């Protein structure tokens, strides 16, 4: 009997926890009778932690890790990975957007010999047009600018083998973009398609700010193209600036036609200033991540847990 771990990050999910467990348990127990559920409470401000504690007192297979504050979804999943013991590990959202019944399909693919079985969404319900469009664009852009093959339209809902968990634990970077890291690791990977449901209860914990951050973490962790763009833009702008210098000298000394010239001056200053700021910004994104890795603070702080 393989041991199965289920990792569930929780941020304000009081309306979903019992329903989730109700749907999850029959699926998992139909696959194995040796399983553990790891709930990571990522600084919820609602009743989630009390519900998890209650569930864990009724069900010995329910374990929890309670964070000292909100550290973010990727970090919550990482904590689960650090503490899980399964031969196979399932990562699933708590809001029932990822149907627990699909775990059967993931599991069977794993049994066929795949180390990573991710769930690819062929459609998504109950999410804003804005989110769908930006997500779609982001995954395609990321695929273009990275050298690894990060699957499009795929979140963290997946089943991974112990081998993958072992490698992930050796990847110490502070900016977690797990779906990228897992693609980077390799082994045999496959997918199962599904239709993503709307949230069962509550509202998304992924604010615009958190989404932007995840996107930037994904890009900076797996691509240096933005830095190359900065260099490229630098050369283009320098080329244009050189031509304008020649033109300015020509007007001043040869054609003597150097009337006020305020417009061209402003254009040049603004344009070059803009490009410089963009390039500094891009460098800044990388440097801020470098410095957070150098600081090497713990990724998360645990308030309380009932798992070793
Ligand atoms: N989540 C988390 N920390 C956060 C935000 C979200 O642990 O800061 C959890 C959340 O409880 C859920 C999963 O991550 O189980 C996915 O989040 P959500 O459903 O809010 O994101 P969406 O599906 O809208 O992208
Ligand atoms: Mg969700």
PDB file of N, CA, C and O in Angstrom, residues 17 19 116 172 261 269 284:
ATOM      1  N   UNK A  17     -13.719  24.056   4.259  1.00  0.00           N
ATOM      2  CA  UNK A  17     -12.926  22.982   4.855  1.00  0.00           C
ATOM      3  C   UNK A  17     -13.698  21.677   5.046  1.00  0.00           C
ATOM      4  O   UNK A  17     -13.249  20.603   4.616  1.00  0.00           O
ATOM      5  N   UNK A  19     -16.587  20.688   3.692  1.00  0.00           N
ATOM      6  CA  UNK A  19     -17.053  20.168   2.406  1.00  0.00           C
ATOM      7  C   UNK A  19     -15.904  19.511   1.640  1.00  0.00           C
ATOM      8  O   UNK A  19     -16.062  18.449   1.031  1.00  0.00           O
ATOM      9  N   UNK A 116       5.401  12.919 -12.229  1.00  0.00           N
ATOM     10  CA  UNK A 116       4.600  14.135 -12.062  1.00  0.00           C
ATOM     11  C   UNK A 116       3.348  14.001 -12.912  1.00  0.00           C
ATOM     12  O   UNK A 116       3.433  13.724 -14.108  1.00  0.00           O
ATOM     13  N   UNK A 172      16.756  25.734  -2.579  1.00  0.00           N
ATOM     14  CA  UNK A 172      16.551  26.626  -1.448  1.00  0.00           C
ATOM     15  C   UNK A 172      16.040  28.017  -1.814  1.00  0.00           C
ATOM     16  O   UNK A 172      15.919  28.856  -0.942  1.00  0.00           O
ATOM     17  N   UNK A 261      15.006  74.838 -30.216  1.00  0.00           N
ATOM     18  CA  UNK A 261      15.145  73.369 -30.134  1.00  0.00           C
ATOM     19  C   UNK A 261      14.627  72.725 -28.851  1.00  0.00           C
ATOM     20  O   UNK A 261      15.096  71.668 -28.432  1.00  0.00           O
ATOM     21  N   UNK A 269      15.497  63.897 -23.754  1.00  0.00           N
ATOM     22  CA  UNK A 269      15.659  63.721 -22.308  1.00  0.00           C
ATOM     23  C   UNK A 269      14.613  62.737 -21.764  1.00  0.00           C
ATOM     24  O   UNK A 269      14.933  61.808 -21.015  1.00  0.00           O
ATOM     25  N   UNK A 284      16.602  46.006 -10.834  1.00  0.00           N
ATOM     26  CA  UNK A 284      16.135  46.026  -9.446  1.00  0.00           C
ATOM     27  C   UNK A 284      15.340  44.791  -9.073  1.00  0.00           C
ATOM     28  O   UNK A 284      15.506  44.234  -7.979  1.00  0.00           O
TER      29      UNK A 284
END
